Coordinates of C-alpha atoms (C1' of nucleotides) in Angstrom, one line a residue:
Chain I
M241 CA 222.0 153.9 1.6
D242 CA 223.5 154.7 -1.9
L243 CA 225.7 157.5 -1.2
G244 CA 225.2 158.6 -4.9
R245 CA 221.8 160.1 -3.9
V246 CA 223.2 162.6 -1.3
S247 CA 226.0 165.3 -1.4
R248 CA 228.4 165.8 1.3
H249 CA 228.4 168.9 3.5
G250 CA 231.0 167.7 5.8
E251 CA 232.8 165.1 7.9
A252 CA 229.2 163.6 9.2
E253 CA 226.9 165.8 7.3
W254 CA 224.9 164.9 4.1
W255 CA 222.2 166.7 2.1
V256 CA 219.5 165.8 -0.2
E257 CA 218.8 169.1 -2.2
P258 CA 214.9 169.6 -2.5
Y259 CA 213.1 167.6 -5.5
G260 CA 209.6 166.9 -6.2
A261 CA 207.5 167.8 -3.5
M262 CA 210.1 168.8 -1.0
R263 CA 210.2 172.3 0.6
V264 CA 213.4 172.2 2.1
P265 CA 216.3 170.0 2.0
A266 CA 216.9 166.8 4.1
V267 CA 219.8 166.8 6.1
L268 CA 221.5 163.6 7.5
Y269 CA 224.0 163.6 10.4
A270 CA 226.2 160.3 10.1
S271 CA 229.7 159.1 9.6
E272 CA 230.2 157.8 6.2
P273 CA 230.2 154.0 7.5
L274 CA 226.9 154.7 9.2
M275 CA 225.4 156.2 6.0
R276 CA 226.4 153.3 3.8
E277 CA 224.7 151.0 6.8
M278 CA 221.5 153.4 7.0
D279 CA 218.5 152.3 5.7
E280 CA 217.1 153.6 2.5
K281 CA 213.8 154.2 4.2
V282 CA 215.5 157.1 6.5
Y283 CA 216.2 158.7 3.1
E284 CA 212.7 158.6 1.7
Q285 CA 211.1 159.3 5.1
A286 CA 213.1 162.0 5.6
C287 CA 212.4 163.6 2.4
N288 CA 208.9 162.9 2.9
V289 CA 208.8 165.3 6.0
A290 CA 210.5 167.7 4.1
S291 CA 207.5 168.1 1.8
L292 CA 205.1 168.9 4.8
P293 CA 203.3 172.4 4.7
G294 CA 205.2 175.0 7.1
I295 CA 208.6 173.0 7.4
V296 CA 211.5 175.4 8.4
K297 CA 215.0 174.9 7.2
A298 CA 215.2 171.2 6.8
S299 CA 214.3 168.0 7.8
Y300 CA 216.9 166.1 9.7
A301 CA 218.0 162.8 10.8
M302 CA 220.5 161.8 13.7
P303 CA 223.1 159.5 13.4
D304 CA 220.8 156.6 15.1
A305 CA 217.9 157.0 12.6
H306 CA 216.1 154.2 11.3
W307 CA 212.7 153.2 9.9
G308 CA 209.9 154.6 11.5
Y309 CA 206.1 155.0 11.5
G310 CA 205.9 158.2 9.0
F311 CA 208.7 160.1 9.9
P312 CA 212.0 158.2 10.6
I313 CA 212.8 157.1 14.4
G314 CA 215.9 159.8 14.8
G315 CA 214.1 162.6 13.0
V316 CA 214.0 166.3 13.8
A317 CA 211.6 168.7 12.1
A318 CA 210.4 172.2 13.0
F319 CA 207.3 174.0 11.7
D320 CA 206.3 177.6 11.5
E321 CA 203.8 178.1 14.4
E322 CA 201.5 180.0 12.0
E323 CA 201.6 177.9 9.0
G324 CA 203.0 174.6 10.0
V325 CA 201.5 171.5 11.0
I326 CA 201.7 168.9 14.0
S327 CA 201.8 165.4 13.1
A328 CA 201.1 162.5 15.7
G329 CA 203.6 160.2 13.6
G330 CA 206.3 162.9 14.0
V331 CA 206.1 162.8 17.8
G332 CA 205.9 158.9 18.0
F333 CA 203.5 156.7 19.7
D334 CA 205.3 156.3 22.7
I335 CA 204.7 160.0 23.9
S336 CA 207.6 161.5 26.0
C337 CA 209.5 158.3 26.1
G338 CA 213.0 159.3 27.4
V339 CA 215.8 158.5 29.7
R340 CA 216.9 159.9 33.0
L341 CA 220.1 159.2 34.9
L342 CA 220.4 158.8 38.8
E343 CA 223.9 159.0 40.2
T344 CA 224.7 156.9 43.4
P345 CA 227.5 157.5 45.9
L346 CA 228.7 153.9 45.3
T347 CA 231.6 152.6 43.5
R348 CA 231.7 149.5 41.0
E349 CA 233.7 147.7 43.8
Q350 CA 231.2 148.2 46.6
V351 CA 228.4 147.1 44.2
E352 CA 229.6 144.0 42.5
P353 CA 228.8 142.0 45.9
L354 CA 225.7 143.2 45.7
K355 CA 224.7 143.2 42.0
E356 CA 222.9 140.2 42.2
A357 CA 220.6 141.2 45.1
L358 CA 220.1 144.7 43.6
A359 CA 219.0 142.8 40.2
D360 CA 216.6 140.7 41.9
A361 CA 215.2 143.8 44.4
L362 CA 214.7 146.4 41.4
Y363 CA 213.4 143.5 39.2
H364 CA 210.9 142.5 41.9
E365 CA 209.8 146.0 42.7
V366 CA 209.7 147.9 39.5
P367 CA 206.9 146.4 37.0
V368 CA 208.2 145.3 33.8
G369 CA 206.8 143.9 30.8
M370 CA 203.9 144.2 28.4
G371 CA 200.7 145.1 30.1
S372 CA 202.1 145.3 33.8
T373 CA 200.5 147.2 36.2
G374 CA 201.8 148.8 39.6
R375 CA 200.7 149.8 42.9
V376 CA 199.6 153.2 42.0
H377 CA 196.1 153.5 40.7
L378 CA 194.4 156.5 39.8
D379 CA 190.9 157.7 39.6
D380 CA 189.4 160.3 37.3
A381 CA 190.3 163.3 39.3
Q382 CA 193.8 161.9 40.3
M383 CA 194.4 161.3 36.7
D384 CA 193.5 164.8 35.8
A385 CA 196.0 166.0 38.3
M386 CA 198.5 163.8 37.1
L387 CA 198.1 164.6 33.4
A388 CA 198.3 168.3 34.2
G389 CA 201.1 168.2 36.8
G390 CA 203.8 165.6 35.5
A391 CA 206.8 164.8 37.8
R392 CA 205.7 167.7 39.9
W393 CA 202.3 166.0 40.7
A394 CA 204.4 162.9 41.5
V395 CA 206.7 164.7 44.0
E396 CA 203.4 166.0 45.6
Q397 CA 202.4 162.1 46.0
G398 CA 205.6 161.6 48.0
F399 CA 207.5 160.1 44.7
G400 CA 211.3 161.5 44.8
T401 CA 212.0 164.9 46.1
W402 CA 211.5 168.6 45.1
G403 CA 215.2 169.0 44.3
D404 CA 214.6 166.5 41.5
L405 CA 212.6 168.6 39.3
P406 CA 214.9 171.1 38.0
R407 CA 217.0 168.4 36.7
I408 CA 213.7 167.4 34.5
E409 CA 213.1 169.2 30.9
E410 CA 210.1 171.5 31.7
G411 CA 211.2 171.7 35.3
G412 CA 209.2 168.3 35.9
C413 CA 205.7 169.9 34.5
M414 CA 205.0 170.4 30.7
A415 CA 202.9 173.5 30.5
G416 CA 199.6 173.7 28.4
A417 CA 198.5 170.3 28.8
R418 CA 194.8 169.6 28.5
P419 CA 193.8 166.6 30.2
E420 CA 190.1 167.2 28.9
F421 CA 191.4 166.1 25.5
V422 CA 192.6 162.6 26.7
S423 CA 190.0 160.2 26.2
R424 CA 188.3 157.7 28.4
R425 CA 189.9 154.9 27.0
A426 CA 193.7 156.3 27.2
R427 CA 192.9 156.9 30.6
Q428 CA 191.5 153.4 31.3
R429 CA 194.6 152.1 29.9
Q430 CA 197.0 154.2 32.6
A431 CA 194.5 153.8 35.4
D432 CA 197.0 150.9 36.8
E433 CA 199.9 151.5 34.7
M434 CA 201.9 154.1 36.4
G435 CA 205.1 153.5 37.8
T436 CA 205.6 150.6 35.4
L437 CA 208.5 150.2 32.8
G438 CA 206.9 148.6 30.0
S439 CA 208.5 146.4 27.3
G440 CA 210.2 146.6 23.9
N441 CA 213.5 148.8 24.3
H442 CA 212.3 150.1 27.7
Y443 CA 215.0 149.1 30.5
L444 CA 216.3 150.0 33.9
E445 CA 220.1 149.5 34.0
V446 CA 222.9 149.6 36.9
Q447 CA 225.8 151.1 35.4
H448 CA 229.2 152.3 36.1
V449 CA 231.3 155.1 34.8
A450 CA 233.8 153.2 32.6
H451 CA 235.5 156.5 31.2
V452 CA 235.4 160.1 31.4
E453 CA 236.1 161.9 28.3
D454 CA 235.8 165.4 29.6
A455 CA 237.1 165.9 33.0
R456 CA 235.6 169.3 33.1
L457 CA 232.1 168.4 32.2
A458 CA 232.1 165.1 34.0
E459 CA 233.1 166.9 37.2
A460 CA 230.2 169.8 36.9
Y461 CA 227.9 166.5 36.0
G462 CA 229.1 164.9 39.3
L463 CA 230.3 161.9 37.5
R464 CA 233.9 160.3 38.1
E465 CA 235.4 156.9 37.1
G466 CA 234.2 153.9 38.7
Q467 CA 230.8 155.5 40.2
V468 CA 227.7 153.6 39.8
V469 CA 224.7 155.2 38.3
V470 CA 221.0 154.1 37.4
S471 CA 219.3 154.8 34.1
I472 CA 215.9 154.5 33.6
H473 CA 214.1 154.5 30.0
C474 CA 210.7 154.4 29.5
G475 CA 207.8 156.6 28.4
S476 CA 203.9 157.0 28.8
R477 CA 202.9 153.3 28.3
G478 CA 199.0 152.7 27.2
L479 CA 198.0 156.3 27.4
G480 CA 200.7 157.9 25.1
H481 CA 200.1 155.1 22.6
Q482 CA 196.0 155.4 23.1
I483 CA 196.5 159.6 22.2
G484 CA 198.7 158.5 19.1
T485 CA 196.4 156.1 17.8
E486 CA 193.0 158.4 18.2
Y487 CA 194.8 161.5 17.1
L488 CA 196.4 160.1 13.8
R489 CA 192.9 158.7 12.9
E490 CA 191.5 162.8 13.5
M491 CA 194.7 163.8 11.4
L492 CA 194.0 162.0 8.7
L493 CA 190.3 163.2 8.6
E494 CA 191.4 166.8 9.3
A495 CA 194.1 166.7 6.4
A496 CA 191.7 165.5 3.9
R497 CA 189.4 168.3 5.0
Q498 CA 192.2 170.6 4.5
G499 CA 193.1 169.4 1.2
L500 CA 196.6 168.5 2.5
K501 CA 198.4 166.2 0.0
L502 CA 200.4 163.6 2.1
P503 CA 203.0 161.4 0.7
E504 CA 201.6 158.6 2.6
R505 CA 198.9 158.1 5.1
E506 CA 201.5 157.5 7.9
L507 CA 202.4 161.3 7.6
A508 CA 198.9 162.3 8.8
C509 CA 199.1 165.7 10.3
A510 CA 196.9 169.1 11.2
P511 CA 197.5 172.7 10.9
I512 CA 199.0 173.8 14.2
R513 CA 196.5 176.5 14.3
S514 CA 193.5 173.9 13.7
E515 CA 191.0 172.6 16.4
V516 CA 192.5 169.2 15.9
G517 CA 196.2 170.6 16.1
R518 CA 195.4 172.3 19.1
E519 CA 193.5 169.4 20.8
Y520 CA 196.4 166.9 19.8
L521 CA 199.0 169.6 21.3
G522 CA 196.9 169.7 24.7
A523 CA 196.5 166.0 24.9
M524 CA 200.1 165.3 23.8
R525 CA 201.4 167.4 26.5
A526 CA 199.3 165.7 28.8
G527 CA 201.1 162.5 27.8
I528 CA 204.5 164.3 28.3
N529 CA 203.5 164.8 31.8
C530 CA 202.2 161.2 32.1
A531 CA 205.9 159.9 31.1
L532 CA 207.6 162.3 33.5
A533 CA 205.6 161.3 36.3
N534 CA 206.0 157.7 35.4
R535 CA 209.9 157.9 35.5
Q536 CA 209.4 160.0 38.7
I537 CA 207.5 157.0 40.4
I538 CA 210.4 154.7 39.1
T539 CA 213.2 156.9 40.6
H540 CA 211.4 156.5 43.7
L541 CA 211.3 152.8 43.6
V542 CA 214.8 152.4 42.5
R543 CA 216.0 154.5 45.7
Q544 CA 213.8 152.4 48.0
V545 CA 215.8 149.5 46.6
F546 CA 219.2 151.0 46.9
A547 CA 218.2 152.0 50.3
R548 CA 217.3 148.7 51.3
V549 CA 219.9 146.6 49.7
A550 CA 222.8 148.8 49.7
G551 CA 222.1 151.2 52.5
V552 CA 222.0 154.4 50.3
S553 CA 219.3 156.6 49.1
E554 CA 220.9 159.7 48.1
L555 CA 220.7 159.1 44.5
G556 CA 220.8 162.5 43.0
L557 CA 219.1 163.0 39.5
L558 CA 221.5 164.4 36.8
F559 CA 218.9 164.9 34.1
D560 CA 215.6 163.6 32.5
V561 CA 215.5 163.9 28.6
S562 CA 212.4 163.1 26.6
H563 CA 212.9 161.7 23.1
N564 CA 209.3 161.5 21.7
T565 CA 207.8 165.3 21.6
C566 CA 206.9 168.5 19.9
K567 CA 207.6 171.5 21.7
R568 CA 207.3 175.3 20.9
E569 CA 210.8 176.7 21.1
E570 CA 212.4 180.0 19.8
H571 CA 215.2 179.4 17.2
E572 CA 217.3 181.8 15.2
V573 CA 216.3 181.2 11.5
D574 CA 218.2 183.2 8.8
G575 CA 219.0 185.9 11.6
K576 CA 215.6 185.9 13.0
R577 CA 214.1 184.7 16.1
R578 CA 211.1 182.5 15.2
G579 CA 208.5 180.4 17.5
L580 CA 208.7 177.0 16.0
F581 CA 207.1 173.6 16.8
V582 CA 209.9 171.3 17.0
H583 CA 209.2 167.6 16.5
R584 CA 211.9 165.5 17.7
K585 CA 211.1 161.5 17.4
G586 CA 213.6 159.6 19.0
A587 CA 216.0 162.3 19.1
T588 CA 217.4 164.3 22.0
R589 CA 217.3 168.1 22.9
A590 CA 220.5 169.4 23.3
F591 CA 220.5 173.1 24.9
G592 CA 224.0 174.5 25.0
P593 CA 225.8 176.5 27.6
G594 CA 223.8 179.5 28.9
H595 CA 220.2 178.4 27.7
P596 CA 218.0 180.1 29.9
E597 CA 215.5 177.0 30.2
L598 CA 218.5 175.2 31.7
P599 CA 218.9 175.1 35.7
P600 CA 221.7 176.7 37.9
G601 CA 224.5 174.0 37.4
L602 CA 223.9 173.0 34.1
R603 CA 223.1 176.2 32.4
E604 CA 227.1 177.1 32.9
V605 CA 228.1 174.1 31.2
G606 CA 225.5 172.8 28.7
Q607 CA 222.4 170.2 29.1
P608 CA 223.4 166.6 29.6
V609 CA 222.4 164.4 26.7
L610 CA 222.0 161.0 27.7
I611 CA 222.3 158.2 25.0
G612 CA 221.4 154.8 25.8
G613 CA 223.1 152.1 24.3
S614 CA 221.4 148.6 23.4
M615 CA 221.5 146.0 26.0
G616 CA 224.8 145.0 27.3
T617 CA 226.4 147.7 25.5
A618 CA 227.7 150.9 26.4
S619 CA 225.6 154.1 27.1
Y620 CA 227.0 157.6 26.8
V621 CA 226.5 161.2 28.7
L622 CA 227.2 164.0 26.3
A623 CA 226.8 167.7 26.6
G624 CA 224.6 170.1 24.4
T625 CA 227.0 172.9 23.1
E626 CA 226.9 176.4 21.7
E627 CA 227.2 174.7 18.2
S628 CA 224.3 172.4 18.8
E629 CA 222.0 175.5 18.4
T630 CA 223.2 175.6 14.5
R631 CA 222.3 171.9 13.9
A632 CA 218.8 170.7 13.8
F633 CA 217.5 172.9 16.3
S634 CA 219.6 172.1 19.2
S635 CA 219.2 168.0 18.8
S636 CA 221.1 165.0 19.2
A637 CA 221.0 161.2 18.9
H638 CA 218.7 159.2 21.4
G639 CA 220.3 155.7 21.3
A640 CA 222.2 153.2 19.4
G641 CA 219.4 153.0 16.8
R642 CA 218.3 149.7 15.7
S643 CA 220.0 148.2 12.5
H644 CA 217.7 144.7 12.5
S645 CA 214.0 144.9 12.6
R646 CA 212.5 142.9 15.6
H647 CA 211.2 140.3 13.5
D648 CA 214.7 139.7 11.7
A649 CA 216.5 139.9 15.3
L650 CA 214.2 136.8 16.4
R651 CA 215.6 134.6 13.6
H652 CA 219.1 135.7 14.4
W653 CA 219.5 135.5 18.2
R654 CA 217.5 133.5 20.8
G655 CA 217.0 135.0 24.3
R656 CA 218.5 132.6 26.7
D657 CA 221.9 132.7 24.6
V658 CA 221.8 136.6 24.9
V659 CA 221.3 136.5 28.5
E660 CA 224.1 133.5 28.9
S661 CA 226.6 135.6 26.9
L662 CA 226.2 138.7 28.9
A663 CA 226.1 136.9 32.1
R664 CA 229.6 135.6 30.9
R665 CA 230.6 139.3 30.8
G666 CA 229.3 140.0 34.1
I667 CA 226.4 141.5 33.0
L668 CA 223.0 140.3 34.7
I669 CA 219.6 140.4 32.6
R670 CA 216.3 140.4 34.3
S671 CA 213.3 140.2 32.0
P672 CA 209.9 138.3 31.8
S673 CA 210.2 137.9 28.1
M674 CA 213.1 135.8 26.5
R675 CA 211.2 136.6 23.0
G676 CA 211.9 140.5 24.1
V677 CA 215.4 140.1 24.9
A678 CA 216.1 138.3 21.6
E679 CA 214.6 141.3 19.8
E680 CA 216.8 143.7 21.8
A681 CA 220.2 141.4 21.2
P682 CA 223.0 143.8 21.2
G683 CA 223.5 142.8 17.3
A684 CA 219.9 144.3 16.4
Y685 CA 221.7 147.6 16.9
K686 CA 223.9 150.0 15.5
D687 CA 227.3 150.4 17.4
V688 CA 226.5 153.1 19.9
V689 CA 230.3 154.2 19.7
E690 CA 230.0 155.0 16.1
V691 CA 226.5 156.7 16.7
V692 CA 228.3 158.9 19.6
D693 CA 231.4 159.6 17.6
A694 CA 229.3 160.7 14.6
A695 CA 227.0 162.9 17.3
E696 CA 230.2 164.5 18.2
V697 CA 231.9 165.1 14.8
A698 CA 228.7 166.4 13.4
G699 CA 228.5 168.9 16.1
L700 CA 225.3 167.8 17.6
S701 CA 226.8 167.4 21.1
H702 CA 230.1 166.7 23.0
K703 CA 231.0 163.5 24.9
V704 CA 231.4 163.4 28.7
A705 CA 231.5 160.1 29.9
R706 CA 230.9 156.2 29.1
L707 CA 229.0 154.1 30.9
E708 CA 229.1 150.5 30.9
P709 CA 226.1 147.9 32.1
L710 CA 226.5 145.8 35.4
A711 CA 222.7 144.6 35.5
C712 CA 219.9 145.4 33.4
I713 CA 216.0 144.9 34.0
K714 CA 214.4 144.6 30.8
G715 CA 210.8 144.8 29.7
Chain C
dA170 C1' 206.2 151.8 21.4
dT171 C1' 201.4 149.2 22.3
dG172 C1' 195.8 145.4 26.8
dT173 C1' 202.0 143.4 20.2
dC174 C1' 194.2 143.4 16.0
dC175 C1' 188.2 146.4 19.2

DNA sequence: ATGTCC
């Protein structure tokens, strides 16, 4: 990106003052090297978002931002609940794609001899890859219950424990879901896909805590150096995608009816108070519950594998964050509390200490912010801080962020080579798709350390621990 | 992200 187009407002904060149709500034959080590398498309898309009706304060991009559909991935935008809009492209197609972190009582030394067996068993038990189906099959009534209940429904069905629920955003159940606005086709696509990982950047990874960055917070989170943890990254599979596709079309029609001027059709949106807006909100919330239930079922499968292979089943849930959402939240804007609909697309909510929505045990210290690295590289646990509330409506980065397109990655890397080079470093990869592995080559992503450092310097969240991979099940 | 174009 040409830094001549932005003005610097801090070590890791860059502004585009409103011009043309922009109603508010665009604010990009990144270090100077990340800014130089960042796609010009992020600049354009963040500015486009800034022109949408009812946007409040600014259109934001996180340090891992890259080119997305309409909104950048790594984009945050909040809209006034009376005059604002909601956008399917602003949430993303994989509704509530997210990450959860499970903590085992095992050390790296204990797991090393079991690594192959764990990788094989996880790969066998957790369905992965495009179009994969699982052992859970839902009829229409069960689908309604799942879409309304989320992870709470999954626990009722015997997946995981009641103690998991407070460690999930929304207590594991997104309120206001309206299953009746989820189409027959979306339901059909999901009927056999519960408890499956999917493909693309989704993964299930066995990791160890390589370094504690903040001893007090690590202790509060139950993390210690050498400990083995498990990360689960997946979303709402076919259902979320179908909801996104259908409502995008509806929003194009609605925007035309309302006479909204869109910078491009990918920014299709509808007034939050319109019928289409309310229906999407209900369907999207049902999509959130689908993703929460999905991660809850996979958690159960992971615990079963660990019980069988390693003799331990007490894998506590640190936290579950969603990356692709639009949520009604109250934030202070110019000294006033306002109800806002906050779109986070490839961005993590990062509530600081004292936030009433955090459960006991986390409320005192701030919310865990889980940042998944690329395959074979580090992941990070960070924490929301008091400062986070003053940055992008309490948001942070969500991952390393792509630096090369999938197409580009296929020309640069071969899946088999990637698997072999990681194996030489002791990192096991299990995947049905060598093409997928090539697309996900570590080199196709930004350096997660740079992203996390930028998040810290920008005041988005605070580093707690670095995780390094041992084995990765890749979709 | 996605039954990788109903």
